[in-house]
Coordinates of C-alpha atoms (C1' of nucleotides) in Angstrom, one line a residue:
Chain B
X1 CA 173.8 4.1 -31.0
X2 CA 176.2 5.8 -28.5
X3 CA 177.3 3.3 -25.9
X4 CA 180.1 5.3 -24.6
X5 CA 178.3 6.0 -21.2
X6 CA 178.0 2.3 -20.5
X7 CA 181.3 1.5 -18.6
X8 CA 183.7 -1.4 -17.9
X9 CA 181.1 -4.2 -19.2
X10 CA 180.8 -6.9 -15.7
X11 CA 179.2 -9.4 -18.4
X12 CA 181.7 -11.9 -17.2
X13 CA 180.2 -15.2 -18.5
X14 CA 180.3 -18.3 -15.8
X15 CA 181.4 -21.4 -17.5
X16 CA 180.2 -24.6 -15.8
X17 CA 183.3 -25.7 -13.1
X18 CA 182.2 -22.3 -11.8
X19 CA 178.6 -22.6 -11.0
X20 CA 179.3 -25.9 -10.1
X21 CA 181.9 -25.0 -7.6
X22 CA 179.2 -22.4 -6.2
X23 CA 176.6 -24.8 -5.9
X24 CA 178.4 -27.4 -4.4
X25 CA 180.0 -25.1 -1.9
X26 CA 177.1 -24.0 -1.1
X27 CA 176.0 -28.1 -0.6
X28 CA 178.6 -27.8 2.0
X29 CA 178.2 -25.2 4.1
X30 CA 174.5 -26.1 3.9
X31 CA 175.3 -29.2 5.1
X32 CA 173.4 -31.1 2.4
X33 CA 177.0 -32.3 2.2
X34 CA 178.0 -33.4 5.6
X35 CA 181.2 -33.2 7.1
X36 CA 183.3 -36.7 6.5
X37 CA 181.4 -37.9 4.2
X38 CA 182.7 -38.9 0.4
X39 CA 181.8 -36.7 -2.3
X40 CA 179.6 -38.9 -4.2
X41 CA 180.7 -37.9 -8.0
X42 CA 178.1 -40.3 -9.9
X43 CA 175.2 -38.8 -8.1
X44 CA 176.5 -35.4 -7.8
X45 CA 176.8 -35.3 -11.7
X46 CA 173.6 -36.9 -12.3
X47 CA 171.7 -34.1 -9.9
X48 CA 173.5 -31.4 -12.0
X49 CA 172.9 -33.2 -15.4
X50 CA 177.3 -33.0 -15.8
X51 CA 180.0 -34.9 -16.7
X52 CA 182.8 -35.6 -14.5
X53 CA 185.1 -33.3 -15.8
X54 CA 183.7 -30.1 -14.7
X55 CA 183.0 -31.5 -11.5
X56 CA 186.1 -33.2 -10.8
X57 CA 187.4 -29.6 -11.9
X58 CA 184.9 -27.8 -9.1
X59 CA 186.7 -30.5 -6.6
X60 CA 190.2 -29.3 -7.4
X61 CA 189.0 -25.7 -6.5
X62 CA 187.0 -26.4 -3.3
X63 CA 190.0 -28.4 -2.2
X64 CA 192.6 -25.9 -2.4
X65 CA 189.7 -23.7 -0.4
X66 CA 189.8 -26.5 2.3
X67 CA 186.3 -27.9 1.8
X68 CA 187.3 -30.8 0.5
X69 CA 190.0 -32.9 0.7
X70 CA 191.5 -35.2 -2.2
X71 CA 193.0 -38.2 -1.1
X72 CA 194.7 -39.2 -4.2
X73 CA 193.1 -43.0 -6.2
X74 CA 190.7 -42.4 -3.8
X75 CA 188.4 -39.8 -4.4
X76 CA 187.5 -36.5 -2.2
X77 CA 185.8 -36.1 1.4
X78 CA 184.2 -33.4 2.5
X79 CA 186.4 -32.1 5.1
X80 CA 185.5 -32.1 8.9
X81 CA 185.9 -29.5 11.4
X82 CA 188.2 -30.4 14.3
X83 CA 188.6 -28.8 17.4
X84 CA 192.4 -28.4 16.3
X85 CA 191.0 -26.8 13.0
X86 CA 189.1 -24.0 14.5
X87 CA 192.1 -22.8 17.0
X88 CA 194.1 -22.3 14.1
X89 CA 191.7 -20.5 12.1
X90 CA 190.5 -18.2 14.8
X91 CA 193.6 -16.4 15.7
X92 CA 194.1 -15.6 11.6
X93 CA 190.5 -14.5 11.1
X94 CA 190.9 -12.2 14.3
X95 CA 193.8 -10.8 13.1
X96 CA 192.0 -10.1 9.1
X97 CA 188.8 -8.8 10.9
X98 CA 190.9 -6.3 13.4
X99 CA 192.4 -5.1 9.8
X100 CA 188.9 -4.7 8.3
X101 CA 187.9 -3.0 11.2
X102 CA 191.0 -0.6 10.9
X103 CA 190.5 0.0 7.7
X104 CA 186.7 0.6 7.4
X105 CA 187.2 3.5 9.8
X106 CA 189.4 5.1 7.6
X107 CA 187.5 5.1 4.5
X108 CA 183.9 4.9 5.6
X109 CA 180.9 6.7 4.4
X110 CA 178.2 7.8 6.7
X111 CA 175.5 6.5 4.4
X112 CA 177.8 2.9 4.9
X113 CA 177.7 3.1 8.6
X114 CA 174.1 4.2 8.5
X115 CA 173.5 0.7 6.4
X116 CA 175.0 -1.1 9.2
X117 CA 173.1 0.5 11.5
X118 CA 169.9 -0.3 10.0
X119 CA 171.3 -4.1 9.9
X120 CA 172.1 -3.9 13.8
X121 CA 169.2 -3.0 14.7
X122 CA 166.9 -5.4 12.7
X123 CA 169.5 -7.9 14.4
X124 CA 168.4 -6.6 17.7
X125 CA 164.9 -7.5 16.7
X126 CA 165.4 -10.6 16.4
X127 CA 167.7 -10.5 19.2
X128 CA 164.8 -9.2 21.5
X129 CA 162.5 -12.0 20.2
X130 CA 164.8 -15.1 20.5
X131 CA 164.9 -15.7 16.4
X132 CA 168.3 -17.1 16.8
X133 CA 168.7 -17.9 13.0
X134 CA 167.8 -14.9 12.1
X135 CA 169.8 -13.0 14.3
X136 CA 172.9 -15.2 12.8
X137 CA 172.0 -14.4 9.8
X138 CA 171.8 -10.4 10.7
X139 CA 175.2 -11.0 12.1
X140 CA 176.8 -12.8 9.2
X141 CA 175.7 -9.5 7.4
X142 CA 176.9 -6.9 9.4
X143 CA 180.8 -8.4 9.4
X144 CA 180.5 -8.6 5.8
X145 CA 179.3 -5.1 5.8
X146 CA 182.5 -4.3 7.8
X147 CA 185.0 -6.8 5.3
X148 CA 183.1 -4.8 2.1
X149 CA 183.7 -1.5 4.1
X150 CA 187.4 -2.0 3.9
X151 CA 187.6 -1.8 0.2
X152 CA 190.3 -4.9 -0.1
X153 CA 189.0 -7.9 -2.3
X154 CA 192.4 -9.8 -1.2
X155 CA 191.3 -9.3 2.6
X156 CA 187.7 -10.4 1.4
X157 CA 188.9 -13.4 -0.4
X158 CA 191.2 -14.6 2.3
X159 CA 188.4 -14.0 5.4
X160 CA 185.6 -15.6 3.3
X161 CA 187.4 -18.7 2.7
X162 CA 187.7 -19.2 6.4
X163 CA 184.6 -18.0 7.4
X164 CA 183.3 -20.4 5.0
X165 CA 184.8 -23.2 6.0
X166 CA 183.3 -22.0 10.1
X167 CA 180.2 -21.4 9.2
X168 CA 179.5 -24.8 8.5
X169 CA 177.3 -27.4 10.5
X170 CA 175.1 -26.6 12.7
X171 CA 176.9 -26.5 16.3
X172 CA 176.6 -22.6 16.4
X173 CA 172.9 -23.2 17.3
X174 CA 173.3 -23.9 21.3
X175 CA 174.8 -21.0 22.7
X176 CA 174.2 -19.8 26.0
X177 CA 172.0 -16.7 26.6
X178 CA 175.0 -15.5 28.5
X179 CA 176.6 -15.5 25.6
X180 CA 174.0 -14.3 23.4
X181 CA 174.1 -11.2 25.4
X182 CA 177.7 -10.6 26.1
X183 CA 177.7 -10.9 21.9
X184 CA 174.8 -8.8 21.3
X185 CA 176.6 -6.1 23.8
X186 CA 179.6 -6.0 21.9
X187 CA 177.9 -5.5 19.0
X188 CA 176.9 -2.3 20.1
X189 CA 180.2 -1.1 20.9
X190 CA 181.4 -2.1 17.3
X191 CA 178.6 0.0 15.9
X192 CA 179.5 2.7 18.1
X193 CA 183.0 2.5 17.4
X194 CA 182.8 2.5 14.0
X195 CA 180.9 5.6 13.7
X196 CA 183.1 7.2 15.6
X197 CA 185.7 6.0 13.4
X198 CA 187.8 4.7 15.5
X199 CA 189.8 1.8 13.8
X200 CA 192.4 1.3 17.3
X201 CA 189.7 0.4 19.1
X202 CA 187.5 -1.3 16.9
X203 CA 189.8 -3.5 15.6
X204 CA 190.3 -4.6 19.4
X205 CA 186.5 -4.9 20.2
X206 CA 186.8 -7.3 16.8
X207 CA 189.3 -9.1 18.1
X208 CA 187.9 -9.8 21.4
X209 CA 184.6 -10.6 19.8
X210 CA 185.6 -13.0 17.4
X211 CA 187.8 -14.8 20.0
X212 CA 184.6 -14.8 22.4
X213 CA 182.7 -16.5 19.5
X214 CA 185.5 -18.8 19.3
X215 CA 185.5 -20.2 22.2
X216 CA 181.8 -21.0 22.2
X217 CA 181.8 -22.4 19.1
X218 CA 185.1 -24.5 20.4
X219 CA 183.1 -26.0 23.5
X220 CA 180.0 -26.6 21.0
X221 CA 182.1 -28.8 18.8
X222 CA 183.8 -30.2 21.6
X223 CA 180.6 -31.1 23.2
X224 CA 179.4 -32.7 19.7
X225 CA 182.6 -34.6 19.5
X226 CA 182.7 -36.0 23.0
X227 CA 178.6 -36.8 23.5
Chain E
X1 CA 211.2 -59.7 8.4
X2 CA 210.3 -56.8 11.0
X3 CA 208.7 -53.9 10.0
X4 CA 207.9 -52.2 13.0
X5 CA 210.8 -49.5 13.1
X6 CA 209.8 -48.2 10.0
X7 CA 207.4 -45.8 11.1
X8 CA 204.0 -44.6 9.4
X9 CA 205.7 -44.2 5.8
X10 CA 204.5 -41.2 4.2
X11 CA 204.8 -42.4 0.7
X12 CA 202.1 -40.3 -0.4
X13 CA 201.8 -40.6 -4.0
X14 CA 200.7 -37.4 -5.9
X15 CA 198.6 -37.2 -8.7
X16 CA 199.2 -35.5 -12.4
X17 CA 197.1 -32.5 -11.3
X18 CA 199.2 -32.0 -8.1
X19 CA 203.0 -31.9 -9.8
X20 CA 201.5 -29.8 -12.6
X21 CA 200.1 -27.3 -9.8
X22 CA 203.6 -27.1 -8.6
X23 CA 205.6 -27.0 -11.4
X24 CA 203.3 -24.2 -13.1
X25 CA 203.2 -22.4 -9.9
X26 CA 207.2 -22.3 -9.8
X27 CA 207.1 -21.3 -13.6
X28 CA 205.1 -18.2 -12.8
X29 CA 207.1 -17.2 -9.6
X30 CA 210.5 -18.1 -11.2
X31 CA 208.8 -15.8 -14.2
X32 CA 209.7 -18.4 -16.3
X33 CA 206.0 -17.6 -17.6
X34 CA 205.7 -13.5 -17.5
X35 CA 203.4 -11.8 -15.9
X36 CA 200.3 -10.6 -18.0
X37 CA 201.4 -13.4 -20.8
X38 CA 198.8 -15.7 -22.4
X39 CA 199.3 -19.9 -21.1
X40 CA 198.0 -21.6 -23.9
X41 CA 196.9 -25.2 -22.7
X42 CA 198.4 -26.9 -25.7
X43 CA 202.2 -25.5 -25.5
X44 CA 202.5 -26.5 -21.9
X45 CA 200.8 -30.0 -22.8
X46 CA 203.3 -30.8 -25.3
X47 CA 205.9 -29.4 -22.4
X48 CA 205.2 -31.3 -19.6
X49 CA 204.0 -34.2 -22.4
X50 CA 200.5 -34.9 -20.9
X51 CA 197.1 -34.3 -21.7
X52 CA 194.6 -31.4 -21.4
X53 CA 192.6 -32.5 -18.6
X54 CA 195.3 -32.6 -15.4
X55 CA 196.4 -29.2 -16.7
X56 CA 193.2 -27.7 -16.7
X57 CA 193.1 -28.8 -13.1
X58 CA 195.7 -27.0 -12.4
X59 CA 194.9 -23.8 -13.8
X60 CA 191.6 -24.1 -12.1
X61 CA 194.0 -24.6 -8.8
X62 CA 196.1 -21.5 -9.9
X63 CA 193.3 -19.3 -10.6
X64 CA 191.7 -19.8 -7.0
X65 CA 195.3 -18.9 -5.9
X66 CA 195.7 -15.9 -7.5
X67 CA 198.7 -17.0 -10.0
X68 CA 196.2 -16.9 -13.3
X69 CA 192.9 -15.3 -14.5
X70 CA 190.3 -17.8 -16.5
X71 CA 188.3 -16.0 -19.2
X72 CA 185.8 -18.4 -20.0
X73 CA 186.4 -19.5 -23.5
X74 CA 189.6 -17.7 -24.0
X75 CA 191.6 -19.3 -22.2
X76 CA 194.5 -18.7 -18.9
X77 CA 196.1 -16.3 -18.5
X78 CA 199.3 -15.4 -15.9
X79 CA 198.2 -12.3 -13.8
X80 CA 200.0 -8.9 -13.5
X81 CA 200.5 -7.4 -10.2
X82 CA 199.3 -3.9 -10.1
X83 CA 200.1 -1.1 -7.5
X84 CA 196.5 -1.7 -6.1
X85 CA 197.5 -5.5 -5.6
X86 CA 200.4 -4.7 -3.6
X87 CA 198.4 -1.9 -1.7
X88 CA 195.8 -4.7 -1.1
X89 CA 197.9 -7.3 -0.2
X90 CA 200.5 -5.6 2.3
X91 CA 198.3 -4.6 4.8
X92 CA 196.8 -8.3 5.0
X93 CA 200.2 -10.0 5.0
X94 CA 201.3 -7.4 7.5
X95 CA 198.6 -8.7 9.6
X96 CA 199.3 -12.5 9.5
X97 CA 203.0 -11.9 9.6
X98 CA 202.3 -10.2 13.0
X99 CA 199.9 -12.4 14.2
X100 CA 202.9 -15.0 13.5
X101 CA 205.5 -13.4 15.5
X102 CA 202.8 -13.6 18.1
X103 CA 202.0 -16.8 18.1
X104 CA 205.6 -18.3 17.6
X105 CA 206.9 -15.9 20.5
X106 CA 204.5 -17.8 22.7
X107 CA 206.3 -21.4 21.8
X108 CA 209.3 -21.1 19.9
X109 CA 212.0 -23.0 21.4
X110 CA 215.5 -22.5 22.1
X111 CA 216.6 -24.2 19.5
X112 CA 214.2 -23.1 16.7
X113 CA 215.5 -19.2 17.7
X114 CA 219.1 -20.4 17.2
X115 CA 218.3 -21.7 14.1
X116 CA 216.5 -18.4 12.7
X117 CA 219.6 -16.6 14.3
X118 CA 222.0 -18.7 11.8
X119 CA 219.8 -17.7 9.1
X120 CA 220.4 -14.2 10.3
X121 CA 223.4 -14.5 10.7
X122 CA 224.2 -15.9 7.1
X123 CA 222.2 -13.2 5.8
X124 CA 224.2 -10.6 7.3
X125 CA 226.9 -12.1 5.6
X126 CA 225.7 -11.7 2.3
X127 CA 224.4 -7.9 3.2
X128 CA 227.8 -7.2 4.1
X129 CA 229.3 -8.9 1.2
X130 CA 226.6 -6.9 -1.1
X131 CA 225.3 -10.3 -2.7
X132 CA 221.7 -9.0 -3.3
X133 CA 220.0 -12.7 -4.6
X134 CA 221.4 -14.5 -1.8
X135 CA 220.3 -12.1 0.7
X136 CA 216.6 -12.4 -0.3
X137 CA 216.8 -15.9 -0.3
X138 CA 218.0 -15.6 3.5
X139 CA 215.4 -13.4 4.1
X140 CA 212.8 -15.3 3.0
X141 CA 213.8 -18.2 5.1
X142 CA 213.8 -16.2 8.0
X143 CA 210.3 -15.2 7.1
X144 CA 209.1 -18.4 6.7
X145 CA 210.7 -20.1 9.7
X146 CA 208.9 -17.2 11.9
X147 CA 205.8 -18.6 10.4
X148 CA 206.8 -22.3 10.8
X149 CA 207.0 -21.8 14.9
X150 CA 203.9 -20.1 14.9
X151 CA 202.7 -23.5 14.3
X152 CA 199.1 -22.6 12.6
X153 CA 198.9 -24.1 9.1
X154 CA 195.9 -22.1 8.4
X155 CA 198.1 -18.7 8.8
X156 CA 200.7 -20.8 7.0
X157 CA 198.8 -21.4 3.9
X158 CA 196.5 -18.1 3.9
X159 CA 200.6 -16.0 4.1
X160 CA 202.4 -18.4 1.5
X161 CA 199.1 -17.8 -0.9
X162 CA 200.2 -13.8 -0.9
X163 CA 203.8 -14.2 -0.3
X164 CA 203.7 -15.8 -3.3
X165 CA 201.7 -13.4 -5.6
X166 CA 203.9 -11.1 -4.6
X167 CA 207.6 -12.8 -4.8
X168 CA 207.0 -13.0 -8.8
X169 CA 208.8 -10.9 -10.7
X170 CA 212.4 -9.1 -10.6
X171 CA 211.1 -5.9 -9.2
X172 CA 212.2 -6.5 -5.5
X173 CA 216.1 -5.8 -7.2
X174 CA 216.2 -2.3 -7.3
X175 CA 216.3 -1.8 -3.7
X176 CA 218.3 1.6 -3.0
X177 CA 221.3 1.2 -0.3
X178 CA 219.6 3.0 2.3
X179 CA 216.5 0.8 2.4
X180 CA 218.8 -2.0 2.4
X181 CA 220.5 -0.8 5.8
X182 CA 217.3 0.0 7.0
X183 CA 215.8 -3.4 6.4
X184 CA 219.4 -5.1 7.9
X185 CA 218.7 -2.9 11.0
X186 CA 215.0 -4.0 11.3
X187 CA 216.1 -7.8 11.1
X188 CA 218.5 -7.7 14.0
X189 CA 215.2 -6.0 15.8
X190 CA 213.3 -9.0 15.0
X191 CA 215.6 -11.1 16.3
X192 CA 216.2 -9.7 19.2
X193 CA 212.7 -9.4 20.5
X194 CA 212.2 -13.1 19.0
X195 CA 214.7 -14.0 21.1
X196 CA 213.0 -12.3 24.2
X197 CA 210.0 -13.9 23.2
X198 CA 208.8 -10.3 23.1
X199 CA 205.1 -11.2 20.7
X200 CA 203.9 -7.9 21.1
X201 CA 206.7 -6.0 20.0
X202 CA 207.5 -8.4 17.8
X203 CA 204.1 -7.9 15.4
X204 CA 204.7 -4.7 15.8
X205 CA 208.2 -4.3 14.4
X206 CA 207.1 -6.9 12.0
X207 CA 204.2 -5.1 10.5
X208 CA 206.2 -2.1 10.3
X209 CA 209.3 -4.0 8.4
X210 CA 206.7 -5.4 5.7
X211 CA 204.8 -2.2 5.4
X212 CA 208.2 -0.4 4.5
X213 CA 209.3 -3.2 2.4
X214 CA 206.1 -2.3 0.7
X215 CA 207.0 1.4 0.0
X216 CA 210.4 0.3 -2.1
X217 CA 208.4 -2.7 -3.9
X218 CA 205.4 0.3 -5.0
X219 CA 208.1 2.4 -6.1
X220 CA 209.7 0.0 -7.8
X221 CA 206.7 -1.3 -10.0
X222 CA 205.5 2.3 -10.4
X223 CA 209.0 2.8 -12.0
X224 CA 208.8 -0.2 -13.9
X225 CA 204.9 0.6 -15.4
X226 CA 206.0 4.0 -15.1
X227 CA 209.2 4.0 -17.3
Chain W
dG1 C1' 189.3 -71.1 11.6
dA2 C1' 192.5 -67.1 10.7
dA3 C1' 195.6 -65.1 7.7
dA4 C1' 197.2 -64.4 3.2
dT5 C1' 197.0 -64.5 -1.6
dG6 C1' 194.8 -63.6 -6.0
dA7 C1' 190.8 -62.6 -9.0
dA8 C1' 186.9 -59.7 -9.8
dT9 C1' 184.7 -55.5 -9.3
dA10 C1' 184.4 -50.7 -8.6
dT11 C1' 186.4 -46.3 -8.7
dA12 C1' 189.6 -42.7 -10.0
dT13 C1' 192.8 -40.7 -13.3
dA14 C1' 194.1 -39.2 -17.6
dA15 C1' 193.7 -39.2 -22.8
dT16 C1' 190.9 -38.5 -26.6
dG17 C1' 187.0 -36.8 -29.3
dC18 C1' 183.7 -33.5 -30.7
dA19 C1' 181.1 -29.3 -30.7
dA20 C1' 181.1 -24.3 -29.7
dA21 C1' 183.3 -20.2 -29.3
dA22 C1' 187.0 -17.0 -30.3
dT23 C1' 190.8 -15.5 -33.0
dT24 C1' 193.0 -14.7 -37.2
dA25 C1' 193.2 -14.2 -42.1
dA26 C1' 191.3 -13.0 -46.3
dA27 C1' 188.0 -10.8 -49.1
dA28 C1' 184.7 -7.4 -50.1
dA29 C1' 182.7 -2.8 -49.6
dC30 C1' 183.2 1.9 -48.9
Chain T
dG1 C1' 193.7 3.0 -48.1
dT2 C1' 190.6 2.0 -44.5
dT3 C1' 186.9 -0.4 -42.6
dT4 C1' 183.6 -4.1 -42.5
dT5 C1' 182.2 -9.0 -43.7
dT6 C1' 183.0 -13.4 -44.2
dA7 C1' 185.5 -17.6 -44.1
dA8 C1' 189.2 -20.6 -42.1
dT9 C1' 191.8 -21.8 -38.3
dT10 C1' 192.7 -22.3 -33.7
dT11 C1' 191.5 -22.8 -29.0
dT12 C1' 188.5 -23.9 -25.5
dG13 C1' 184.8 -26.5 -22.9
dC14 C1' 182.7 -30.5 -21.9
dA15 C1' 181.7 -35.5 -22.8
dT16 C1' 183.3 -39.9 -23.6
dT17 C1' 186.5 -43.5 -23.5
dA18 C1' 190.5 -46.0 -21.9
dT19 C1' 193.8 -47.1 -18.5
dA20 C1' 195.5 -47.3 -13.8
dT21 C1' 194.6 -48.0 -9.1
dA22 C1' 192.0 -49.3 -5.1
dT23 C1' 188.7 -52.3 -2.8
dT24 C1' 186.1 -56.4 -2.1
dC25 C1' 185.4 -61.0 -2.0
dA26 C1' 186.4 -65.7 -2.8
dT27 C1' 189.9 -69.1 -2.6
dT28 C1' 193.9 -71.2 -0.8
dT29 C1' 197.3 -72.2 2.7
dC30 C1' 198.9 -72.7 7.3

DNA sequence: GAAATGAATATATAATGCAAAATTAAAAAC
DNA sequence: GTTTTTAATTTTGCATTATATATTCATTTC
């Protein structure tokens, strides 16, 4: 049998701290997990059919991403979002998006930017008929359209982490159709942008956006917080 | 007695895992363990004299970090920076190391600029006297106390995670007398428009010094996988 | 009755044990 | 002499067990 046309085998077997990490990440930004609460090991090990040792070994990981903190004797929360929390992480995801942007343009095919075209506008759709999670979903899509565009895993794995960590809960539901607007509008100026290839200015329509969506997601959480 | 002037002690013990983390992490960047090298979990058990499961943790820790690669069922192992790694990673530390300038020329204080001014000022010492380690160690001071008065622990942790990576390894010796001039010059920029509390040229100059100091480090490797 | 101490319980950490996989070494076949 | 097979050894992954630490609750003391 000739297998020399089959190249560099993926086949990358997942051993168990792995998929546990996944799944329980995924428990997080769910929110099956919620924020402040303890990370119940017994059960959580039961519901996977584990030990403690992988999971305790999925905790480590999802701690260092910031999911989770250890408190040490004492077990591991899942971490909350403060107010404090998401005007740090802002500003840095910005500034990787505005390089994502940047470097997209540089690189990009047309059949990529038609992809994202065809995502904008089923976002638009949904959009137009008021299917908020759907639209956020869209959304979610299209910037990782733009981060995969790039063609840098380190900027990936540094933006996903905090997008991650963001994306939790649920206080991106109530935003204004003010908002929803504005956003939807600078959407089409990244689109357009980016097929013109023009990485200066997209990367400052990025910026803007993303700062835009922070400080709706900012007065969300604070008005969680407060009432 | 009175205990009300001692305040809120830290005393925050630290678990197995957590030394292990460090003390592996400094192994790899100190290249005590070389790059591309196998870690087998038993020689660094008998080592550090504890058992396998805190120094699994670890690993795990490392390998979300970036230090090691897990292959499941064969084991740890220290990973090699390639030239694509460095072409990855400059861009996106070039990016938060702006973004700090930034932020700590919109807060730094008087005293905080005077202090990263000693810094430089010992560092220029050491360019002048030709003392190549001590310079770097300067330098990366100065670095870090930039990103220290951009008070954002989120940019903090996300830069360390790459500066680290990258630190490992003897490569950065080879610097050629011309860079080094060069990269003298650019210093005494960044200070000055610190000092001026000048953010906007600051990222700039400070992207520009990183992105050169990632021409000498390509070379450098290529030379080293090269030759 | 409130605060403080100490015992009991629960929980987290780390060490050990065992099975499965991979590596190495040796033997057999070509 | 080289390659392939097979066996032995080592190493890893996960579970289990033992120890250390924290928390709770009852008891004692003021």
């Amino acid at each position: 049998m000739n297998l020399t046309t089959r190249t560099g085998t993926p086949l990358r077997r997942r051993s168990l701290h792995e998929e546990l990490t996944e799944a329980l990440r995924e428990m997080i930004v769910s929110g099956q997990l919620p924020m402040g609460q303890k990370v119940p090991e017994k059960d959580l090990c039961e519901l996977y059919g584990v030990s403690r040792t992988p999971l305790r070994e999925a905790l480590k990981v999802l701690a260092t991403d910031g999911l989770v903190n250890l408190e040490p004797n004492r077990g591991a929360w899942v971490s909350a979002i403060t107010v404090e929390d998401l005007d740090e992480m802002f500003p840095v995801m910005a500034a990787l998006e505005a390089l994502a942007g940047e470097l997209a343009c540089k690189q990009i095919t047309d059949d990529e930017v038609e992809a994202i075209r065809a995502l904008h506008n089923r976002m638009l759709g949904h959009y137009k008929a008021g299917e908020l999670p759907e639209y956020f979903a869209l959304n979610q899509q299209i910037h990782e359209a733009i981060l995969a565009a790039a063609h840098n895993d380190t900027l990936t794995v540094h933006y996903r982490s905090l997008s991650t960590r963001v994306r939790r809960g649920r206080y991106m539901a109530n935003m204004t159709r003010e908002r929803w607007d504005q956003a939807m509008a600078e959407h089409e100026l990244i689109l357009d942008r980016l097929a013109a290839r023009d990485g200066a200015a997209l990367s400052v329509i990025l910026k803007d956006h993303l700062e835009k969506t922070s400080v709706t997601l900012r007065e969300s959480l604070l008005g969680q917080q407060g009432g």
